[in-house]
CSV table of C-alpha atoms in Angstrom, one decimal:
chain,number,residue,atom,x,y,z
A,63,MET,CA,0.0,0.0,0.0
A,64,THR,CA,2.8,2.3,0.9
A,65,SER,CA,4.6,1.7,-2.4
A,66,VAL,CA,1.3,2.5,-4.3
A,67,ILE,CA,1.0,5.8,-2.4
A,68,ASN,CA,4.6,6.6,-3.1
A,69,SER,CA,4.1,5.9,-6.8
A,70,VAL,CA,1.0,8.1,-7.0
A,71,SER,CA,2.8,10.8,-5.1
A,72,ASN,CA,5.9,10.6,-7.4
A,73,TYR,CA,3.7,10.6,-10.5
A,74,THR,CA,1.7,13.6,-9.2
A,75,GLY,CA,4.8,15.5,-8.4
A,76,SER,CA,6.2,14.7,-11.8
A,77,MET,CA,3.0,16.0,-13.5
A,78,LEU,CA,3.1,19.2,-11.5
A,79,SER,CA,6.7,19.7,-12.3
A,80,SER,CA,6.0,19.2,-16.0
A,81,ALA,CA,3.1,21.6,-15.8
A,82,ARG,CA,5.3,24.2,-14.1
A,83,ARG,CA,7.9,23.8,-16.8
A,84,LEU,CA,5.3,24.1,-19.6
A,85,THR,CA,3.8,27.2,-17.9
A,86,ARG,CA,7.2,28.9,-17.8
A,87,GLN,CA,7.4,28.5,-21.6
A,88,PHE,CA,4.5,31.0,-21.9
A,89,GLY,CA,5.0,34.6,-21.0
A,90,PRO,CA,4.9,37.9,-22.9
A,91,GLY,CA,3.8,36.2,-26.1
A,92,LEU,CA,0.7,34.6,-24.7
A,93,VAL,CA,-0.3,37.7,-22.7
A,94,THR,CA,0.2,39.8,-25.8
A,95,GLY,CA,-1.8,37.4,-27.9
A,96,ALA,CA,-4.7,37.3,-25.4
A,97,ALA,CA,-4.6,41.1,-25.0
A,98,ASP,CA,-5.0,41.4,-28.7
A,99,ASP,CA,-8.5,39.9,-28.3
A,100,ASP,CA,-9.5,42.9,-26.1
A,101,PRO,CA,-12.9,44.5,-26.2
A,102,SER,CA,-11.8,46.3,-29.4
A,103,GLY,CA,-11.0,43.0,-31.0
A,104,ILE,CA,-14.2,41.4,-29.8
A,105,ALA,CA,-16.3,44.3,-31.2
A,106,THR,CA,-14.4,44.3,-34.5
A,107,TYR,CA,-14.7,40.6,-35.1
A,108,SER,CA,-18.3,40.6,-34.0
A,109,GLN,CA,-19.1,43.5,-36.4
A,110,ALA,CA,-17.3,41.5,-39.2
A,111,GLY,CA,-19.5,38.5,-38.6
A,112,ALA,CA,-22.7,40.5,-38.2
A,113,GLN,CA,-22.0,42.5,-41.4
A,114,PHE,CA,-20.5,39.9,-43.7
A,115,GLY,CA,-21.4,36.6,-42.2
A,116,TYR,CA,-18.6,34.0,-42.6
A,117,ALA,CA,-17.0,35.9,-45.5
A,118,LEU,CA,-14.1,37.3,-43.5
A,119,GLY,CA,-13.2,34.2,-41.5
A,120,TRP,CA,-10.3,33.7,-43.9
A,121,THR,CA,-8.6,36.8,-42.5
A,122,MET,CA,-7.8,35.1,-39.3
A,123,PHE,CA,-5.8,32.4,-40.9
A,124,PHE,CA,-4.3,34.6,-43.6
A,125,THR,CA,-2.9,37.1,-41.0
A,126,THR,CA,-1.6,34.4,-38.6
A,127,PRO,CA,1.9,33.9,-40.2
A,128,PHE,CA,2.3,37.6,-40.6
A,129,THR,CA,1.4,38.3,-37.0
A,130,ILE,CA,3.8,35.6,-35.8
A,131,ALA,CA,6.6,37.0,-38.0
A,132,ILE,CA,6.2,40.6,-36.8
A,133,GLN,CA,5.9,39.7,-33.1
A,134,MET,CA,8.9,37.4,-33.4
A,135,VAL,CA,10.8,40.4,-34.7
A,136,THR,CA,9.8,42.6,-31.8
A,137,ALA,CA,10.3,39.9,-29.2
A,138,ARG,CA,13.8,39.2,-30.6
A,139,ILE,CA,14.7,42.9,-30.5
A,140,GLY,CA,13.8,43.1,-26.8
A,141,ALA,CA,15.5,39.8,-25.9
A,142,VAL,CA,18.7,40.4,-27.8
A,143,THR,CA,19.3,44.0,-26.9
A,144,GLY,CA,17.9,44.0,-23.4
A,145,THR,CA,16.0,47.2,-24.1
A,146,GLY,CA,12.6,48.0,-25.5
A,147,LEU,CA,11.5,48.8,-29.1
A,148,ALA,CA,11.6,52.6,-28.9
A,149,ALA,CA,15.1,52.6,-27.4
A,150,ASN,CA,16.3,50.6,-30.5
A,151,LEU,CA,14.3,52.7,-32.9
A,152,ARG,CA,16.2,55.7,-31.6
A,153,LYS,CA,19.4,54.2,-33.1
A,154,ALA,CA,17.9,53.6,-36.6
A,155,LEU,CA,15.5,56.6,-37.1
A,156,PRO,CA,15.8,60.4,-36.9
A,157,ALA,CA,14.5,61.7,-33.6
A,158,ALA,CA,11.7,63.8,-35.2
A,159,THR,CA,10.4,60.7,-37.1
A,160,LEU,CA,10.4,58.5,-34.0
A,161,GLN,CA,8.7,61.2,-31.9
A,162,PHE,CA,6.0,61.6,-34.6
A,163,MET,CA,5.4,57.8,-34.6
A,164,ILE,CA,5.3,57.6,-30.8
A,165,GLY,CA,2.8,60.5,-30.9
A,166,LEU,CA,0.6,58.5,-33.2
A,167,LEU,CA,0.9,55.5,-30.9
A,168,LEU,CA,-0.2,57.6,-27.9
A,169,VAL,CA,-3.3,58.7,-29.8
A,170,ALA,CA,-4.2,55.2,-30.9
A,171,ASN,CA,-3.6,53.8,-27.4
A,172,THR,CA,-5.7,56.5,-25.7
A,173,ILE,CA,-8.6,55.9,-28.1
A,174,ASN,CA,-8.2,52.2,-27.5
A,175,ILE,CA,-8.1,52.5,-23.7
A,176,ALA,CA,-11.2,54.8,-23.8
A,177,ALA,CA,-13.1,52.3,-26.0
A,178,ASP,CA,-12.1,49.3,-23.8
A,179,ILE,CA,-13.0,51.0,-20.5
A,180,ALA,CA,-16.4,52.2,-21.9
A,181,ALA,CA,-17.1,48.8,-23.2
A,182,MET,CA,-16.3,47.2,-19.8
A,183,GLY,CA,-18.7,49.6,-18.1
A,184,ASP,CA,-21.4,49.0,-20.6
A,185,ALA,CA,-21.0,45.2,-20.3
A,186,LEU,CA,-21.3,45.3,-16.5
A,187,ARG,CA,-24.4,47.4,-16.8
A,188,LEU,CA,-26.0,44.6,-18.8
A,189,VAL,CA,-25.7,42.2,-15.9
A,190,SER,CA,-26.2,44.4,-12.9
A,191,GLY,CA,-27.9,47.6,-14.1
A,192,GLY,CA,-26.9,50.7,-12.3
A,193,PRO,CA,-24.9,53.8,-13.3
A,194,VAL,CA,-22.5,53.0,-16.2
A,195,LEU,CA,-20.4,56.1,-15.4
A,196,VAL,CA,-19.6,54.7,-12.0
A,197,TYR,CA,-18.4,51.4,-13.5
A,198,VAL,CA,-16.4,53.1,-16.1
A,199,THR,CA,-14.6,55.2,-13.4
A,200,LEU,CA,-14.0,52.1,-11.2
A,201,PHE,CA,-12.5,50.1,-14.1
A,202,GLY,CA,-10.2,53.0,-15.1
A,203,ALA,CA,-9.0,53.7,-11.6
A,204,GLY,CA,-8.6,50.0,-10.8
A,205,SER,CA,-6.5,49.2,-13.9
A,206,LEU,CA,-4.2,52.2,-13.2
A,207,ALA,CA,-3.8,51.2,-9.5
A,208,ALA,CA,-2.9,47.6,-10.4
A,209,GLU,CA,-0.2,48.6,-12.9
A,210,ILE,CA,1.4,51.1,-10.6
A,211,LEU,CA,1.2,49.1,-7.3
A,212,VAL,CA,1.8,45.5,-8.4
A,213,PRO,CA,5.1,44.4,-10.0
A,214,TYR,CA,4.8,42.8,-13.4
A,215,HIS,CA,6.1,39.4,-12.5
A,216,ARG,CA,3.2,39.1,-10.0
A,217,TYR,CA,0.6,40.8,-12.2
A,218,SER,CA,1.4,38.6,-15.2
A,219,ARG,CA,0.2,35.5,-13.3
A,220,TYR,CA,-3.3,36.9,-13.2
A,221,LEU,CA,-3.1,38.1,-16.8
A,222,LYS,CA,-2.5,34.6,-18.0
A,223,VAL,CA,-5.5,33.3,-16.1
A,224,LEU,CA,-7.7,35.9,-17.6
A,225,THR,CA,-7.0,34.6,-21.1
A,226,LEU,CA,-9.2,31.6,-20.4
A,227,VAL,CA,-12.4,33.6,-20.5
A,228,LEU,CA,-12.0,33.9,-24.3
A,229,PHE,CA,-12.9,30.2,-24.7
A,230,ALA,CA,-16.6,31.1,-24.3
A,231,TYR,CA,-16.6,32.1,-27.9
A,232,VAL,CA,-15.2,28.7,-29.0
A,233,ALA,CA,-17.9,26.9,-27.0
A,234,ALA,CA,-20.6,29.2,-28.5
A,235,ALA,CA,-19.6,28.3,-32.1
A,236,PHE,CA,-20.3,24.6,-31.4
A,237,THR,CA,-23.6,25.4,-29.7
A,238,VAL,CA,-25.3,27.3,-32.5
A,239,HIS,CA,-26.3,26.0,-35.9
A,240,VAL,CA,-23.2,26.7,-38.1
A,241,GLN,CA,-23.1,26.0,-41.8
A,242,TRP,CA,-19.6,24.6,-41.7
A,243,ARG,CA,-19.5,23.9,-45.4
A,244,ASP,CA,-20.1,27.6,-46.0
A,245,VAL,CA,-17.5,28.5,-43.3
A,246,LEU,CA,-14.9,26.3,-45.1
A,247,ALA,CA,-15.7,27.7,-48.5
A,248,ALA,CA,-15.5,31.3,-47.2
A,249,THR,CA,-12.2,30.5,-45.4
A,250,PHE,CA,-10.3,28.8,-48.2
A,251,ILE,CA,-12.0,30.4,-51.2
A,252,PRO,CA,-12.5,34.0,-50.1
A,253,GLN,CA,-14.7,36.3,-52.3
A,254,LEU,CA,-13.4,39.8,-52.4
A,255,SER,CA,-15.0,42.9,-54.0
A,256,TRP,CA,-14.1,46.5,-54.4
A,257,ASP,CA,-16.3,47.8,-51.7
A,258,ARG,CA,-15.7,50.7,-49.3
A,259,ASP,CA,-17.3,49.0,-46.3
A,260,LEU,CA,-15.3,45.8,-46.9
A,261,ALA,CA,-12.0,47.7,-47.2
A,262,LEU,CA,-12.8,49.6,-44.0
A,263,MET,CA,-13.5,46.3,-42.2
A,264,LEU,CA,-10.3,44.7,-43.5
A,265,VAL,CA,-8.2,47.6,-42.1
A,266,ALA,CA,-10.1,47.3,-38.8
A,267,ILE,CA,-9.4,43.5,-38.6
A,268,PHE,CA,-5.8,43.9,-39.6
A,269,GLY,CA,-5.5,46.8,-37.2
A,270,THR,CA,-6.8,44.8,-34.2
A,271,THR,CA,-4.9,41.7,-35.2
A,272,ILE,CA,-1.5,43.4,-35.8
A,273,SER,CA,-1.7,46.3,-33.3
A,274,PRO,CA,1.1,48.8,-32.6
A,275,TYR,CA,0.9,48.5,-28.8
A,276,MET,CA,1.7,44.8,-29.1
A,277,PHE,CA,5.1,45.6,-30.6
A,278,PHE,CA,6.2,47.9,-27.7
A,279,TRP,CA,4.7,45.7,-25.0
A,280,GLN,CA,6.3,42.4,-26.1
A,281,ALA,CA,9.7,43.9,-26.8
A,282,ALA,CA,9.8,45.6,-23.3
A,283,LEU,CA,8.6,42.6,-21.5
A,284,GLU,CA,11.1,40.3,-23.2
A,285,ALA,CA,13.8,42.6,-22.0
A,286,GLU,CA,12.4,42.5,-18.5
A,287,GLU,CA,12.0,38.7,-18.6
A,288,ARG,CA,15.6,38.4,-19.6
A,289,SER,CA,16.6,40.6,-16.6
A,290,LEU,CA,14.5,38.6,-14.2
A,291,ARG,CA,15.7,35.2,-15.4
A,292,ARG,CA,19.3,36.3,-15.1
A,293,GLY,CA,18.9,37.8,-11.6
A,294,GLY,CA,19.7,41.3,-12.9
A,295,ASN,CA,17.9,44.5,-12.3
A,296,VAL,CA,16.1,46.6,-14.8
A,297,ALA,CA,18.6,49.5,-14.2
A,298,ASN,CA,21.2,47.4,-15.9
A,299,ALA,CA,19.0,46.5,-18.9
A,300,SER,CA,20.9,48.8,-21.2
A,301,ALA,CA,24.2,47.2,-20.3
A,302,PRO,CA,26.1,45.5,-23.1
A,303,ARG,CA,23.9,42.7,-24.4
A,304,LYS,CA,24.6,39.1,-23.6
A,305,ARG,CA,24.1,36.2,-25.9
A,306,LEU,CA,20.6,35.1,-26.6
A,307,LEU,CA,20.7,31.5,-25.4
A,308,ARG,CA,19.3,28.8,-27.6
A,309,ARG,CA,16.9,27.9,-24.8
A,310,GLU,CA,15.6,31.4,-24.6
A,311,GLU,CA,15.2,31.7,-28.3
A,312,ALA,CA,13.2,28.4,-28.3
A,313,ARG,CA,11.0,29.8,-25.5
A,314,ILE,CA,10.4,33.0,-27.4
A,315,ARG,CA,9.4,31.0,-30.5
A,316,ILE,CA,7.0,28.7,-28.6
A,317,ASP,CA,5.6,31.6,-26.5
A,318,THR,CA,5.0,33.9,-29.5
A,319,VAL,CA,3.7,31.2,-31.9
A,320,SER,CA,1.2,29.9,-29.3
A,321,GLY,CA,0.0,33.4,-28.3
A,322,MET,CA,-0.7,34.5,-31.9
A,323,ILE,CA,-2.3,31.3,-32.9
A,324,TYR,CA,-4.5,31.4,-29.8
A,325,SER,CA,-5.5,35.0,-30.5
A,326,ASN,CA,-6.4,34.5,-34.1
A,327,LEU,CA,-8.4,31.2,-33.4
A,328,ILE,CA,-10.5,33.1,-30.9
A,329,GLY,CA,-11.1,35.8,-33.5
A,330,PHE,CA,-12.1,33.2,-36.0
A,331,PHE,CA,-14.7,31.7,-33.7
A,332,ILE,CA,-16.1,35.1,-32.8
A,333,ILE,CA,-16.7,35.8,-36.6
A,334,VAL,CA,-18.2,32.4,-37.0
A,335,THR,CA,-20.5,32.7,-34.0
A,336,THR,CA,-21.8,36.2,-34.8
A,337,GLY,CA,-22.2,35.2,-38.5
A,338,ALA,CA,-24.3,32.2,-37.5
A,339,THR,CA,-26.4,34.2,-35.0
A,340,LEU,CA,-26.6,37.9,-35.8
A,341,HIS,CA,-26.0,37.9,-39.6
A,342,ALA,CA,-28.2,34.9,-40.2
A,343,HIS,CA,-31.1,36.8,-38.4
A,344,GLY,CA,-30.7,40.0,-40.3
A,345,ILE,CA,-28.6,41.9,-37.7
A,346,THR,CA,-25.8,43.5,-39.8
A,347,GLN,CA,-24.8,46.4,-37.7
A,348,ILE,CA,-23.9,46.2,-34.0
A,349,ASN,CA,-24.8,49.4,-32.2
A,350,SER,CA,-24.9,48.3,-28.6
A,351,ALA,CA,-23.6,45.8,-26.1
A,352,GLU,CA,-26.9,44.1,-26.0
A,353,GLN,CA,-26.8,43.3,-29.7
A,354,ALA,CA,-23.2,42.0,-29.4
A,355,ALA,CA,-24.2,39.8,-26.5
A,356,GLU,CA,-26.9,38.2,-28.5
A,357,ALA,CA,-24.3,36.0,-30.2
A,358,LEU,CA,-23.8,34.1,-27.0
A,359,ARG,CA,-27.5,33.6,-26.2
A,360,PRO,CA,-27.7,30.1,-27.9
A,361,LEU,CA,-24.9,29.0,-25.6
A,362,ALA,CA,-25.9,30.6,-22.3
A,363,GLY,CA,-29.6,31.4,-22.7
A,364,PRO,CA,-30.6,33.9,-20.1
A,365,LEU,CA,-27.0,34.0,-19.0
A,366,ALA,CA,-25.8,35.3,-22.3
A,367,PHE,CA,-25.4,38.8,-21.1
A,368,PHE,CA,-23.4,37.5,-18.1
A,369,LEU,CA,-21.1,35.5,-20.3
A,370,PHE,CA,-20.6,38.4,-22.7
A,371,ALA,CA,-19.9,40.8,-19.8
A,372,ALA,CA,-17.3,38.3,-18.4
A,373,GLY,CA,-15.6,38.2,-21.7
A,374,ILE,CA,-15.5,42.0,-22.1
A,375,VAL,CA,-14.5,42.7,-18.5
A,376,GLY,CA,-11.9,40.0,-18.4
A,377,THR,CA,-10.2,40.9,-21.6
A,378,GLY,CA,-10.5,44.6,-20.8
A,379,LEU,CA,-8.7,44.1,-17.5
A,380,LEU,CA,-6.0,42.3,-19.5
A,381,ALA,CA,-5.7,44.9,-22.2
A,382,VAL,CA,-5.9,48.3,-20.5
A,383,PRO,CA,-2.7,47.8,-18.5
A,384,VAL,CA,-1.0,46.5,-21.7
A,385,LEU,CA,-2.1,49.6,-23.6
A,386,ALA,CA,-1.1,52.1,-20.9
A,387,GLY,CA,2.2,50.2,-20.2
A,388,SER,CA,3.2,50.0,-23.8
A,389,ALA,CA,2.7,53.8,-24.1
A,390,GLY,CA,4.8,54.3,-21.0
A,391,TYR,CA,7.6,52.1,-22.3
A,392,ALA,CA,7.5,53.8,-25.7
A,393,VAL,CA,7.7,57.4,-24.4
A,394,ALA,CA,10.3,56.6,-21.7
A,395,GLU,CA,12.6,54.9,-24.1
A,396,THR,CA,12.2,57.6,-26.7
A,397,PHE,CA,13.4,60.3,-24.3
A,398,GLY,CA,15.9,58.1,-22.4
A,399,TRP,CA,14.0,57.9,-19.2
A,400,ARG,CA,14.2,55.1,-16.7
A,401,GLY,CA,11.1,53.1,-16.8
A,402,SER,CA,9.8,49.6,-16.0
A,403,LEU,CA,6.8,47.8,-14.5
A,404,GLU,CA,9.2,46.2,-12.1
A,405,MET,CA,10.3,49.6,-10.7
A,406,PRO,CA,8.4,51.5,-8.0
A,407,ALA,CA,6.7,54.7,-9.1
A,408,ARG,CA,9.2,56.9,-7.3
A,409,GLY,CA,12.1,55.3,-9.2
A,410,ALA,CA,10.5,55.9,-12.6
A,411,PRO,CA,8.3,59.0,-12.3
A,412,GLY,CA,8.3,59.9,-16.0
A,413,PHE,CA,7.3,56.4,-17.0
A,414,TYR,CA,4.5,56.2,-14.6
A,415,LEU,CA,3.4,59.7,-15.5
A,416,ILE,CA,2.8,58.5,-19.1
A,417,VAL,CA,1.0,55.3,-17.8
A,418,ALA,CA,-1.3,57.5,-15.6
A,419,ALA,CA,-1.9,60.1,-18.3
A,420,ALA,CA,-2.8,57.6,-21.0
A,421,THR,CA,-5.2,55.8,-18.6
A,422,ILE,CA,-6.8,59.0,-17.3
A,423,ALA,CA,-7.2,60.5,-20.8
A,424,GLY,CA,-8.8,57.3,-21.9
A,425,LEU,CA,-11.1,57.4,-18.9
A,426,ILE,CA,-12.1,60.9,-19.6
A,427,VAL,CA,-13.0,60.0,-23.2
A,428,ALA,CA,-14.8,57.0,-21.9
A,429,LEU,CA,-17.0,59.2,-19.8
A,430,THR,CA,-18.3,61.0,-22.8
A,431,PRO,CA,-21.6,59.9,-24.5
A,432,LEU,CA,-19.8,58.3,-27.5
A,433,ASN,CA,-21.0,54.9,-28.5
A,434,PRO,CA,-18.5,52.3,-27.0
A,435,ILE,CA,-19.1,49.7,-29.8
A,436,ARG,CA,-18.4,52.2,-32.6
A,437,MET,CA,-15.4,53.7,-30.7
A,438,LEU,CA,-14.0,50.2,-30.4
A,439,PHE,CA,-14.3,49.6,-34.2
A,440,TRP,CA,-12.7,53.0,-35.0
A,441,SER,CA,-9.9,52.4,-32.6
A,442,ALA,CA,-9.0,49.3,-34.6
A,443,VAL,CA,-8.9,51.3,-37.8
A,444,VAL,CA,-6.6,53.9,-36.2
A,445,ASN,CA,-4.3,51.0,-35.1
A,446,GLY,CA,-4.1,49.7,-38.6
A,447,VAL,CA,-3.0,53.1,-40.0
A,448,VAL,CA,-0.5,53.7,-37.2
A,449,ALA,CA,1.0,50.2,-37.5
A,450,VAL,CA,2.5,50.8,-41.0
A,451,PRO,CA,5.4,53.2,-40.2
A,452,LEU,CA,6.1,51.5,-36.9
A,453,MET,CA,6.5,48.1,-38.6
A,454,ALA,CA,8.8,49.6,-41.2
A,455,GLY,CA,11.0,51.0,-38.4
A,456,MET,CA,11.0,47.7,-36.6
A,457,MET,CA,12.3,45.8,-39.7
A,458,LEU,CA,15.1,48.3,-40.2
A,459,VAL,CA,16.2,47.6,-36.6
A,460,ALA,CA,15.8,43.8,-36.9
A,461,GLY,CA,18.1,43.7,-39.9
A,462,ASP,CA,20.7,46.1,-38.6
A,463,ARG,CA,23.9,44.2,-37.4
A,464,LYS,CA,25.1,47.3,-35.6
A,465,ILE,CA,22.2,47.0,-33.3
A,466,MET,CA,21.4,43.2,-33.3
A,467,GLY,CA,25.0,41.9,-33.9
A,468,ALA,CA,25.1,38.3,-34.7
A,469,PHE,CA,21.5,38.0,-33.8
A,470,ALA,CA,20.1,40.1,-36.7
A,471,ALA,CA,16.9,38.6,-38.1
A,472,SER,CA,17.3,35.7,-40.5
A,473,ARG,CA,16.4,36.1,-44.2
A,474,LEU,CA,13.2,34.1,-43.6
A,475,LEU,CA,12.1,36.3,-40.6
A,476,MET,CA,13.0,39.5,-42.6
A,477,ILE,CA,10.8,38.3,-45.5
A,478,GLY,CA,7.9,37.5,-43.1
A,479,GLY,CA,8.2,40.8,-41.3
A,480,TRP,CA,8.4,42.9,-44.5
A,481,ALA,CA,5.5,40.9,-45.9
A,482,ALA,CA,3.4,41.8,-42.9
A,483,THR,CA,4.4,45.5,-43.3
A,484,ALA,CA,3.4,45.4,-47.0
A,485,LEU,CA,0.1,43.7,-46.1
A,486,MET,CA,-0.9,46.4,-43.7
A,487,ALA,CA,0.2,49.1,-46.0
A,488,ALA,CA,-1.8,47.6,-48.8
A,489,ALA,CA,-4.9,47.3,-46.7
A,490,VAL,CA,-4.7,51.0,-45.7
A,491,ALA,CA,-4.1,52.1,-49.3
A,492,VAL,CA,-7.1,50.1,-50.5
A,493,MET,CA,-9.2,51.7,-47.7
A,494,LEU,CA,-8.1,55.2,-48.7
A,495,ILE,CA,-8.6,54.6,-52.4
A,496,ALA,CA,-12.0,53.0,-51.9
A,497,ASN,CA,-13.2,55.9,-49.7
A,498,PHE,CA,-11.8,58.5,-52.1
A,499,ALA,CA,-13.4,56.7,-55.1
A,500,GLY,CA,-16.7,56.5,-53.2
């Protein structure tokens, strides 16, 4: 009996140890991927499904390799150099150009924060009623307090758990009546047309799938992860870079690929679910949280609003600190300030000032009577436009041996990264041409 107990104990210990090792493989890439399915992403994919049915499901698979490539580039920059993206862009771009790009990022992030906070308040109102302005204020203040008061290595544990809420959309897709033959046809044989609304939606989807804040966030956190793993402190992050160990490079690859695939699969199932529920019943424009929540009613019945609210609030709590934090990293690195989520506020006042300013500005906008769902959609469009110059700058850094040394991006990674940049630029150009022609 004792031997059986010991065997079970050893097996359990081995399983737990293996689970811990697997969990350690996931970090900034998984959190970045999950944060990409923020309320803005949910609203954009829901609108795509409602307006075009299954017709845009192909975008999730089409953009996956490009998203992986560009996030691998930014992760590699942070891990190799030990500094964030803006700090490296300073070495490759004129100061005025970089500052202009960071200014665009701040605008995009502030709009995104506002849209996310407003959507979180609106979603909670669906479940509990009451004053939405109070909920908006609490979400904004709570997100800011968490990022300032809790070190990242603790906070990230909770961020990873919050990613699980997104599986509700996968479950919903298998609960409703989906014409899977039509889904497969639309996914593998896409039908495109020269249409202004379609061009705008494509930019919104690309903008919420390949978002500028993801670049700065993952690069900065890879730099911090390296510092934490090696027992260093963030103040020494700009010291001469050390070699990127093979084990770390493998971890980055697993983490980033998993995070981006996870993110895009969730987006695909949101499009399928809303196409099968809203579009199939004649709802082609989502103008309120109630309409967006209807996609989950076949799965949850009377609890549909609760499930929708949990998804919006959970991903919002995940995304708002990412948006504000990426703004803080970008500005601090641009002007050479000290800044890190591992540092106390008194040690990095400029960094936390930007984090606070972005969140408070977003909160103020969220308190206006603007429609949260439309604001979420347009924030994705803005992200798509802002992403183009930032991606071009990133690729210049990734291929620069003066910055990256022996770890400059491989030819395959450079091809993938420039292809992603060209894809985003083409989508924006088509949108502008279609709107001008219309």
